[in-house]
Short mmCIF file of C-alpha atoms in Angstrom, two decimals:
data_model
loop_
_atom_site.label_atom_id
_atom_site.label_comp_id
_atom_site.label_asym_id
_atom_site.label_seq_id
_atom_site.Cartn_x
_atom_site.Cartn_y
_atom_site.Cartn_z
CA MET A 1 40.18 133.50 185.48
CA LEU A 2 43.66 133.53 183.54
CA SER A 3 44.72 130.86 181.05
CA LYS A 4 48.03 130.68 178.95
CA ILE A 5 48.14 128.80 175.78
CA THR A 6 51.21 128.19 173.54
CA SER A 7 51.02 129.25 170.06
CA GLY A 8 53.49 130.09 167.34
CA ALA A 9 54.41 132.54 164.61
CA VAL A 10 57.07 132.76 161.83
CA ASN A 11 60.06 135.09 161.18
CA GLY A 12 61.59 134.69 157.88
CA ILE A 13 61.32 130.74 157.71
CA ASP A 14 61.94 130.27 161.40
CA GLY A 15 59.37 129.81 163.90
CA TYR A 16 59.05 131.34 167.40
CA ALA A 17 56.84 130.64 170.35
CA VAL A 18 53.83 133.25 171.04
CA SER A 19 51.94 132.83 174.31
CA VAL A 20 48.52 133.51 173.95
CA GLU A 21 47.21 134.72 177.33
CA VAL A 22 43.38 134.99 177.90
CA ASP A 23 41.77 136.51 180.94
CA ILE A 24 37.90 136.69 181.62
CA SER A 25 37.01 138.99 184.62
CA ASN A 26 34.00 141.00 185.76
CA GLY A 27 33.39 144.27 184.07
CA PHE A 28 31.65 145.91 181.16
CA PRO A 29 31.30 143.00 178.61
CA GLY A 30 33.97 143.30 175.80
CA PHE A 31 36.45 141.35 173.76
CA ASP A 32 39.97 142.81 173.10
CA ILE A 33 43.15 141.43 171.76
CA VAL A 34 46.38 143.24 172.54
CA GLY A 35 49.93 142.40 171.56
CA LEU A 36 50.37 144.24 168.15
CA PRO A 37 47.66 142.28 166.46
CA GLY A 38 47.42 142.64 162.74
CA SER A 39 43.98 143.21 160.89
CA ALA A 40 43.39 139.52 160.47
CA VAL A 41 44.14 138.65 164.23
CA LYS A 42 41.93 141.73 165.30
CA GLU A 43 39.14 139.73 163.35
CA SER A 44 39.79 136.57 165.56
CA ARG A 45 37.42 137.70 168.11
CA GLU A 46 34.33 137.48 165.70
CA ARG A 47 35.48 134.05 164.55
CA VAL A 48 36.25 132.86 167.90
CA ARG A 49 32.97 134.13 169.48
CA THR A 50 30.72 132.70 166.55
CA ALA A 51 32.80 129.01 166.59
CA ILE A 52 32.42 128.90 170.04
CA LYS A 53 28.57 129.59 169.85
CA ASN A 54 28.00 127.18 167.09
CA SER A 55 29.94 124.57 169.02
CA GLY A 56 27.50 124.50 171.75
CA TYR A 57 28.76 127.13 174.20
CA GLU A 58 27.84 130.85 174.86
CA LEU A 59 30.62 133.43 175.98
CA PRO A 60 29.85 134.75 179.30
CA ALA A 61 28.85 138.40 179.57
CA LYS A 62 32.01 139.49 180.86
CA ARG A 63 35.07 141.51 179.86
CA ILE A 64 37.63 139.01 177.76
CA THR A 65 41.26 140.11 177.43
CA VAL A 66 43.67 138.41 175.23
CA ASN A 67 47.40 139.22 175.04
CA LEU A 68 49.93 138.01 172.48
CA ALA A 69 53.32 137.96 173.91
CA PRO A 70 55.95 138.84 172.95
CA ALA A 71 54.06 142.07 172.65
CA ASP A 72 56.69 144.16 170.83
CA THR A 73 56.30 141.95 167.59
CA LYS A 74 53.70 142.20 164.77
CA LYS A 75 51.39 139.32 164.76
CA GLU A 76 49.68 138.37 161.37
CA GLY A 77 47.24 135.68 160.00
CA PRO A 78 44.58 133.60 161.50
CA ALA A 79 46.51 130.89 162.94
CA PHE A 80 45.75 132.37 166.43
CA ASP A 81 41.98 131.78 166.25
CA LEU A 82 42.16 128.26 167.79
CA PRO A 83 44.58 128.86 170.58
CA ILE A 84 42.44 132.04 171.59
CA ALA A 85 39.37 129.81 171.52
CA VAL A 86 41.01 127.19 173.77
CA GLY A 87 42.18 129.84 176.18
CA VAL A 88 38.63 131.19 176.37
CA LEU A 89 37.12 127.65 176.83
CA THR A 90 39.68 127.04 179.40
CA CYS A 91 38.87 130.07 181.51
CA MET A 92 35.23 129.17 181.14
CA GLY A 93 36.00 125.81 182.62
CA VAL A 94 35.08 123.75 179.57
CA ILE A 95 38.70 122.61 179.32
CA LYS A 96 40.99 121.52 182.00
CA ALA A 97 44.28 123.79 181.91
CA ASP A 98 46.60 120.82 182.58
CA SER A 99 45.17 118.85 179.53
CA VAL A 100 46.57 121.69 177.16
CA LYS A 101 49.37 122.94 179.25
CA ASP A 102 52.43 121.14 177.17
CA PHE A 103 50.87 121.75 173.75
CA LEU A 104 51.78 123.80 170.77
CA ILE A 105 48.01 125.04 169.45
CA ILE A 106 47.58 126.62 165.87
CA GLY A 107 44.72 126.79 163.64
CA GLU A 108 42.26 128.96 162.00
CA LEU A 109 38.52 128.78 162.72
CA SER A 110 35.46 128.59 160.40
CA LEU A 111 32.28 130.04 161.88
CA ASP A 112 30.68 126.80 162.33
CA GLY A 113 33.60 125.83 164.73
CA GLY A 114 35.66 123.69 162.02
CA VAL A 115 39.54 124.14 161.84
CA LYS A 116 41.03 125.20 158.75
CA PRO A 117 44.80 125.07 157.55
CA VAL A 118 47.20 127.58 157.91
CA ASN A 119 50.68 128.63 156.57
CA GLY A 120 53.82 128.06 158.26
CA VAL A 121 53.03 124.90 160.13
CA LEU A 122 56.51 123.34 159.74
CA SER A 123 58.62 126.31 160.44
CA ILE A 124 56.32 126.97 163.75
CA VAL A 125 56.44 123.28 164.87
CA SER A 126 60.19 123.06 164.34
CA GLY A 127 60.72 126.07 166.48
CA ALA A 128 58.55 124.65 169.08
CA LEU A 129 60.72 121.59 169.17
CA ARG A 130 63.79 123.87 169.65
CA ASP A 131 61.93 125.43 172.71
CA GLY A 132 61.27 121.91 174.24
CA ILE A 133 57.65 121.60 173.06
CA HIS A 134 57.01 117.89 171.88
CA LYS A 135 53.38 117.85 171.33
CA CYS A 136 51.23 120.07 168.91
CA ILE A 137 47.41 120.32 168.15
CA VAL A 138 47.14 121.31 164.12
CA PRO A 139 44.57 121.31 161.72
CA ALA A 140 43.95 117.94 160.21
CA ALA A 141 44.99 119.54 156.94
CA ASN A 142 48.30 120.43 158.12
CA ALA A 143 49.01 117.12 159.89
CA ASP A 144 51.60 115.39 157.27
CA GLU A 145 53.30 119.07 157.21
CA ALA A 146 53.57 119.19 160.96
CA ALA A 147 54.54 115.46 161.33
CA LEU A 148 57.80 116.17 159.08
CA ALA A 149 59.27 117.71 162.49
CA GLU A 150 60.98 114.70 163.94
CA ASP A 151 60.26 113.77 167.46
CA MET A 152 56.87 116.05 167.39
CA GLU A 153 53.61 114.29 168.61
CA VAL A 154 51.05 115.47 166.20
CA TYR A 155 47.33 115.66 166.99
CA PRO A 156 44.94 116.88 164.12
CA ILE A 157 41.79 118.03 164.69
CA SER A 158 39.10 119.35 162.41
CA SER A 159 36.62 120.89 164.66
CA ILE A 160 36.38 122.45 168.10
CA SER A 161 33.69 119.85 168.84
CA GLN A 162 36.50 117.02 168.12
CA LEU A 163 38.95 119.04 170.55
CA LEU A 164 36.36 118.92 173.40
CA LYS A 165 35.64 115.19 172.93
CA GLY A 166 39.20 114.45 173.16
CA PHE A 167 42.32 114.42 170.75
CA SER A 168 44.78 112.12 172.60
CA LEU A 169 43.72 109.00 170.75
CA ASN A 170 44.90 110.05 167.43
CA ILE A 171 48.51 110.71 167.12
CA HIS A 172 49.61 111.43 163.54
CA LYS A 173 52.74 110.04 161.67
CA ALA A 174 54.08 111.23 158.55
CA ASP A 175 54.67 108.45 155.71
CA ILE A 176 57.68 110.01 154.20
CA ASN A 177 58.03 107.38 151.50
CA ARG A 178 54.53 108.08 150.09
CA LEU A 179 54.90 111.94 150.43
CA PHE A 180 58.12 111.50 148.23
CA ALA A 181 56.32 109.17 145.87
CA GLU A 182 53.36 111.40 145.36
CA SER A 183 55.40 114.59 144.88
CA ASN A 184 57.55 112.70 142.23
CA SER A 185 54.68 111.29 140.13
CA ALA A 186 54.39 114.07 137.64
CA VAL A 187 56.13 113.70 134.28
CA MET A 188 58.80 116.26 133.51
CA PRO A 189 59.96 117.46 129.86
CA ASP A 190 62.77 115.47 128.69
CA PHE A 191 65.93 116.60 126.87
CA ALA A 192 65.27 113.75 124.58
CA ASP A 193 62.70 115.96 122.93
CA VAL A 194 65.20 118.73 121.83
CA LYS A 195 66.71 117.93 118.29
CA GLY A 196 70.40 119.17 117.87
CA GLN A 197 71.91 121.82 120.27
CA GLU A 198 74.39 119.23 121.48
CA TYR A 199 76.87 122.09 122.53
CA VAL A 200 74.07 123.79 124.42
CA LYS A 201 73.15 120.45 126.18
CA ARG A 202 76.72 119.90 127.39
CA ALA A 203 76.85 123.30 128.60
CA MET A 204 73.70 122.70 130.71
CA GLU A 205 74.84 119.47 131.79
CA ILE A 206 77.93 121.20 133.33
CA ALA A 207 75.67 123.95 134.84
CA ALA A 208 73.62 120.89 136.74
CA ALA A 209 76.41 119.15 137.97
CA GLY A 210 78.06 122.22 139.65
CA TYR A 211 74.96 124.42 139.98
CA HIS A 212 76.41 127.04 137.76
CA ASN A 213 74.68 130.20 136.74
CA ILE A 214 74.18 129.97 133.05
CA LEU A 215 73.16 132.42 130.10
CA LEU A 216 71.68 131.35 126.79
CA THR A 217 72.01 133.60 123.77
CA GLY A 218 70.31 133.14 120.48
CA HIS A 219 68.11 133.91 117.64
CA PRO A 220 64.35 133.56 118.38
CA GLY A 221 63.04 130.01 118.09
CA THR A 222 66.48 128.20 118.61
CA GLY A 223 64.99 126.50 121.79
CA LYS A 224 66.34 128.65 124.57
CA THR A 225 63.08 128.43 126.70
CA MET A 226 62.64 124.81 125.81
CA LEU A 227 66.19 123.85 127.10
CA ALA A 228 65.73 125.87 130.23
CA LYS A 229 62.45 124.16 131.15
CA ARG A 230 64.12 120.94 130.81
CA LEU A 231 67.01 121.64 133.05
CA PRO A 232 65.13 120.46 136.16
CA SER A 233 64.76 116.92 134.60
CA ILE A 234 68.76 116.46 134.96
CA LEU A 235 69.47 118.26 138.35
CA PRO A 236 70.48 115.88 141.46
CA ASP A 237 67.47 114.81 143.59
CA LEU A 238 66.81 116.74 146.69
CA THR A 239 68.17 115.55 149.99
CA PHE A 240 65.56 115.36 152.78
CA GLU A 241 67.10 118.13 154.58
CA GLU A 242 66.98 120.23 151.38
CA SER A 243 63.13 119.27 150.90
CA ILE A 244 62.46 120.28 154.31
CA GLU A 245 63.82 123.66 153.84
CA ILE A 246 62.27 124.31 150.54
CA THR A 247 59.04 123.24 152.08
CA LYS A 248 59.29 125.82 154.99
CA ILE A 249 59.76 128.40 152.27
CA TYR A 250 56.69 127.58 150.29
CA SER A 251 54.58 126.87 153.37
CA VAL A 252 55.34 130.37 154.83
CA ALA A 253 54.66 131.74 151.40
CA GLY A 254 51.03 130.05 151.32
CA LEU A 255 52.31 128.16 148.06
CA LEU A 256 52.01 124.75 149.13
CA GLU A 257 49.60 122.83 146.78
CA SER A 258 46.48 121.41 148.00
CA GLY A 259 47.31 117.94 149.51
CA THR A 260 51.25 118.53 149.10
CA SER A 261 53.06 118.49 152.50
CA LEU A 262 56.45 117.80 151.21
CA ILE A 263 58.31 119.28 148.22
CA THR A 264 60.77 116.74 146.83
CA ARG A 265 61.59 118.27 143.57
CA ARG A 266 63.81 121.48 142.88
CA PRO A 267 61.79 124.36 142.15
CA PHE A 268 61.80 126.24 138.84
CA ARG A 269 60.36 129.65 139.00
CA SER A 270 59.98 131.78 135.68
CA PRO A 271 58.63 135.32 136.53
CA HIS A 272 57.35 137.54 134.16
CA HIS A 273 59.85 140.46 132.97
CA THR A 274 57.37 143.00 134.55
CA VAL A 275 58.34 141.47 137.93
CA SER A 276 58.90 144.37 140.58
CA ALA A 277 61.98 144.31 142.62
CA PRO A 278 59.79 143.54 146.14
CA ALA A 279 58.16 140.49 144.33
CA MET A 280 61.83 139.26 143.20
CA THR A 281 63.41 139.73 146.65
CA GLY A 282 60.57 139.70 148.80
CA GLY A 283 58.47 142.22 150.45
CA SER A 284 55.14 143.56 151.48
CA GLY A 285 54.52 145.20 154.79
CA ILE A 286 55.32 141.85 156.60
CA PRO A 287 57.94 140.34 154.51
CA LYS A 288 57.25 137.37 152.46
CA PRO A 289 59.40 135.18 150.27
CA GLY A 290 60.26 136.46 146.87
CA GLU A 291 61.15 134.51 143.77
CA ILE A 292 64.81 134.24 144.54
CA SER A 293 63.78 132.55 147.81
CA LEU A 294 60.83 130.58 146.11
CA SER A 295 63.94 129.39 143.79
CA HIS A 296 66.07 128.23 146.95
CA TYR A 297 67.86 124.72 145.85
CA GLY A 298 66.29 124.92 142.57
CA VAL A 299 66.28 127.14 139.17
CA LEU A 300 65.51 130.91 138.80
CA PHE A 301 64.76 131.39 134.90
CA LEU A 302 64.73 134.66 133.36
CA ASP A 303 63.46 134.67 130.04
CA GLU A 304 64.07 137.69 127.65
CA LEU A 305 66.71 139.10 130.18
CA PRO A 306 67.24 142.64 128.82
CA GLU A 307 63.44 143.27 129.30
CA PHE A 308 63.69 143.05 132.86
CA ALA A 309 63.93 146.42 134.88
CA ARG A 310 67.59 147.14 135.56
CA ASN A 311 66.70 147.61 139.30
CA VAL A 312 65.05 144.33 139.47
CA LEU A 313 68.21 142.66 137.98
CA GLU A 314 70.54 144.58 140.30
CA THR A 315 68.64 143.07 143.23
CA LEU A 316 70.11 139.67 142.25
CA ARG A 317 73.55 140.34 142.69
CA GLN A 318 73.93 140.31 146.50
CA PRO A 319 71.71 137.18 147.04
CA MET A 320 73.73 135.42 144.15
CA GLU A 321 77.02 135.92 146.40
CA ASP A 322 75.68 135.38 149.80
CA GLY A 323 73.02 132.59 148.98
CA GLN A 324 70.58 134.72 151.41
CA VAL A 325 68.54 137.90 151.30
CA THR A 326 67.49 140.12 154.12
CA ILE A 327 64.27 142.21 153.92
CA ALA A 328 63.92 145.08 156.51
CA ARG A 329 60.77 146.64 157.07
CA VAL A 330 59.32 149.00 159.61
CA ASN A 331 57.53 146.21 161.78
CA SER A 332 59.94 143.43 161.24
CA THR A 333 63.13 142.11 159.50
CA ALA A 334 63.41 138.78 158.01
CA THR A 335 66.18 136.79 156.23
CA TYR A 336 65.19 134.08 153.65
CA PRO A 337 67.79 131.72 152.06
CA SER A 338 68.49 132.24 148.38
CA LYS A 339 70.75 129.55 147.15
CA PHE A 340 69.19 129.60 143.54
CA MET A 341 70.71 128.69 140.11
CA LEU A 342 70.24 131.49 137.83
CA VAL A 343 69.40 130.58 134.22
CA ALA A 344 68.76 133.48 131.61
CA ALA A 345 68.11 133.71 128.00
CA MET A 346 68.24 136.58 125.84
CA ASN A 347 68.34 137.50 122.03
CA PRO A 348 71.64 138.94 120.79
CA CYS A 349 70.03 142.29 119.47
CA PRO A 350 66.35 143.96 119.86
CA CYS A 351 65.22 142.06 116.76
CA GLY A 352 66.82 138.89 117.65
CA TYR A 353 68.62 138.07 114.37
CA LEU A 354 72.06 139.76 114.78
CA GLY A 355 74.60 138.33 112.35
CA ASP A 356 71.81 137.27 109.90
CA LYS A 357 70.74 139.35 107.08
CA ARG A 358 67.36 139.66 108.62
CA CYS A 359 68.97 141.94 111.12
CA HIS A 360 68.49 145.60 110.74
CA CYS A 361 69.40 146.53 113.99
CA THR A 362 71.81 149.74 114.24
CA THR A 363 75.15 149.49 116.00
CA SER A 364 73.62 152.14 118.65
CA GLU A 365 70.66 150.01 119.19
CA ILE A 366 72.39 147.01 119.80
CA ALA A 367 75.05 148.67 122.15
CA LYS A 368 71.87 150.30 124.18
CA TYR A 369 70.19 146.85 124.16
CA LYS A 370 73.17 145.18 125.77
CA LYS A 371 73.80 147.83 128.27
CA ARG A 372 70.33 146.85 129.72
CA ILE A 373 72.35 144.32 131.83
CA SER A 374 75.33 145.41 134.17
CA GLY A 375 78.63 144.33 134.09
CA PRO A 376 78.70 143.31 137.63
CA LEU A 377 75.56 140.98 137.00
CA LEU A 378 77.15 139.37 134.02
CA ASP A 379 80.41 138.74 135.79
CA ARG A 380 78.42 136.68 138.15
CA ILE A 381 77.40 134.37 135.44
CA ASP A 382 79.57 131.34 135.20
CA ILE A 383 78.44 129.55 131.69
CA TYR A 384 77.77 131.43 128.56
CA ALA A 385 76.21 129.17 125.67
CA GLU A 386 75.15 130.53 122.04
CA THR A 387 72.03 128.33 120.62
CA PRO A 388 72.75 128.19 116.90
CA ASP A 389 69.79 127.79 114.60
CA VAL A 390 68.49 124.38 114.18
CA THR A 391 68.95 122.77 110.72
CA TYR A 392 66.37 121.19 108.49
CA LYS A 393 68.30 117.73 108.77
CA GLU A 394 68.19 117.95 112.61
CA LEU A 395 64.59 118.63 112.67
CA ASN A 396 63.89 115.83 110.76
CA SER A 397 66.12 113.46 112.28
CA ARG A 398 64.39 110.24 113.43
CA GLN A 399 67.28 109.33 115.73
CA LYS A 400 66.44 109.87 119.45
CA ALA A 401 68.46 112.58 121.48
CA GLU A 402 70.00 111.44 124.79
CA SER A 403 67.37 111.29 127.46
CA SER A 404 67.32 113.30 130.53
CA ALA A 405 67.49 109.93 132.73
CA ASP A 406 71.08 109.39 131.09
CA ILE A 407 72.30 112.87 131.55
CA LYS A 408 71.06 112.99 135.10
CA LYS A 409 73.05 109.47 135.57
CA ARG A 410 76.40 111.52 135.02
CA VAL A 411 75.24 114.72 136.94
CA THR A 412 74.31 112.64 140.03
CA ALA A 413 77.54 110.79 140.06
CA ALA A 414 79.47 114.27 139.84
CA ARG A 415 77.55 115.46 142.65
CA GLN A 416 78.37 112.80 144.82
CA ILE A 417 82.21 113.42 144.16
CA GLN A 418 81.40 117.07 145.47
CA LEU A 419 79.44 115.61 148.47
CA GLU A 420 82.29 113.70 149.43
CA ARG A 421 85.05 116.17 148.57
CA TYR A 422 83.24 118.98 150.88
CA LYS A 423 81.55 116.96 153.54
CA ASP A 424 83.58 119.08 156.22
CA ASP A 425 83.04 122.41 154.39
CA GLY A 426 79.62 122.80 154.42
CA ILE A 427 78.98 123.27 150.83
CA VAL A 428 77.53 120.81 148.32
CA PHE A 429 78.41 122.21 144.88
CA ASN A 430 81.53 123.59 142.86
CA SER A 431 79.84 126.91 142.43
CA ARG A 432 79.76 127.49 146.12
CA LEU A 433 83.38 127.56 146.68
CA SER A 434 84.92 130.44 148.25
CA ALA A 435 88.24 131.95 146.84
CA ALA A 436 90.33 130.00 149.38
CA GLN A 437 88.32 126.90 148.92
CA THR A 438 88.92 127.37 144.88
CA GLU A 439 92.75 127.38 145.61
CA LYS A 440 92.37 124.08 148.12
CA TYR A 441 90.40 121.83 145.81
CA CYS A 442 91.02 123.07 142.05
CA LEU A 443 94.46 121.50 141.55
CA LEU A 444 96.00 122.13 138.21
CA GLU A 445 97.98 120.12 136.15
CA LYS A 446 101.15 121.90 134.81
CA ASP A 447 99.61 122.51 131.37
CA ALA A 448 96.44 123.61 132.73
CA ALA A 449 97.97 126.05 135.17
CA GLU A 450 100.09 127.58 131.76
CA LEU A 451 96.76 127.63 129.76
CA ILE A 452 94.78 129.43 132.28
CA LYS A 453 97.60 131.83 132.88
CA ALA A 454 97.57 132.85 129.12
CA ALA A 455 93.93 132.91 129.15
CA PHE A 456 93.97 135.54 132.22
CA ASP A 457 96.22 137.96 130.26
CA SER A 458 94.52 137.58 126.86
CA LEU A 459 90.89 137.87 128.25
CA GLY A 460 91.47 140.27 130.79
CA LEU A 461 89.63 138.46 133.25
CA SER A 462 88.65 139.75 136.66
CA ALA A 463 89.36 137.83 139.69
CA ARG A 464 85.87 136.53 139.98
CA GLY A 465 86.11 135.63 136.31
CA TYR A 466 89.20 133.56 136.79
CA HIS A 467 87.92 131.60 139.90
CA LYS A 468 84.51 131.06 137.98
CA ILE A 469 86.64 129.32 135.24
CA LEU A 470 88.37 127.22 137.93
CA LYS A 471 85.05 126.27 139.36
CA VAL A 472 83.54 125.23 135.81
CA SER A 473 86.63 123.26 135.03
CA ARG A 474 86.55 121.54 138.47
CA THR A 475 82.87 120.40 137.54
CA ILE A 476 84.00 119.31 134.04
CA ALA A 477 86.93 117.14 135.68
CA ASP A 478 84.11 115.78 138.19
CA LEU A 479 82.17 114.74 135.34
CA ALA A 480 85.10 113.22 133.62
CA GLY A 481 85.86 111.54 137.43
CA CYS A 482 89.44 113.19 137.36
CA GLU A 483 90.98 114.35 140.68
CA ARG A 484 93.11 116.98 139.05
CA ILE A 485 92.18 119.37 136.33
CA SER A 486 93.74 119.28 133.05
CA ALA A 487 94.25 121.48 130.16
CA ASP A 488 91.37 119.95 128.32
CA HIS A 489 89.05 120.81 131.12
CA ILE A 490 90.46 124.37 131.20
CA ALA A 491 89.97 124.55 127.36
CA GLU A 492 86.31 123.46 127.63
CA ALA A 493 85.54 125.88 130.52
CA LEU A 494 87.25 128.76 128.62
CA GLN A 495 84.62 127.95 125.54
CA TYR A 496 81.77 129.14 127.94
CA ARG A 497 83.38 132.40 128.30
CA PRO A 498 81.86 135.67 126.37
#
């Protein structure tokens, strides 16, 4: 007897349908899985065999053949356990074929017949919706995640026995408001804790409002890392669509925390400087999201920037421009989004005290240290800010600094201006303006045009550097609520160039 069960897999962060075809026929007893199964899929036969036995049924002494179609794509992971088991039970006559005909089925099996959660559920379910499937059977622990896909009927199960008893009485609906509340309950570091550094705080406010890349330079202990870790507290809130996209990435990567089904805060990733290029961009035999994709719509913080391997830093250049990264491997090719905000911190010299009597670095040592970062990468950074040493008076001041909540109000207002301005262009931040869009939307007052012309000649700006000044100026004008860019806005933007 032959049965066909619809399941799914993931390529990049997009799901696609996989047809699980099961045939039980006379012949020498065996259990074969074909269709380019990975090692975890090959092991499914033992999990399925034992799970069915411990659920009260015995496999027939016949030849069982499972085909995963399309057969020319590599299948990885344990998510095919449940559809294979359902296919086998359908061939045995335990389950009626019509009862599961219109369902997407995914899930990992434990040996006692329990159903365990799997990765990539939201992507797989969303892909099934595109294919016209509106019902799915998923592990109970993945129910909230699957229910984020609108118009999908979600039937959560915790065991094969529950599936056999009947699952149609339990349609699960996600409580979006509860998921947002749970995810936003944690307390974030606040800018009110930072003494002094008003100039740097202003630079970070501009960076947050326009989603600009920023580099902090200063002596050790001046608060570079402290400031960077507080940046997420002033970033605009995620939209529901952005939350869904980030959740897909983390689900595919297997990084959704237990009990978390929806990510509603912008990611903050801070890899160590020993990170490899594949870990940064995404890799392994079957491509997985790397740090730049895990930072999508959030912050990628690189502390001690010159200590990162040069080849690792160079991998950032193309994703910073394109907003996505394509990983090609022998078995497959996957594209992941990477619209991240780069926040980097570095010392001015190897010892960190350049310009101070404590510095004993030679000119050649300083030059060698700075050459670890290529010019093309530095040219992609919008804002440069130096963190000065904090004075004793500032440290001991009892005056409370401005809170993150107050700064965020201005940032959010500036973003709303950008959302309205670019509603027909498919972008949401000034930093994402193309050259043509920059000319269209960065309208200059006469004195501003004269100032930036003089700066272009005196600073020897590249075309990219010129456009970045315009974009930063546009953000400064948005924070001030101005429609056109004035000389004051250009002058402040020029302060943030090296």
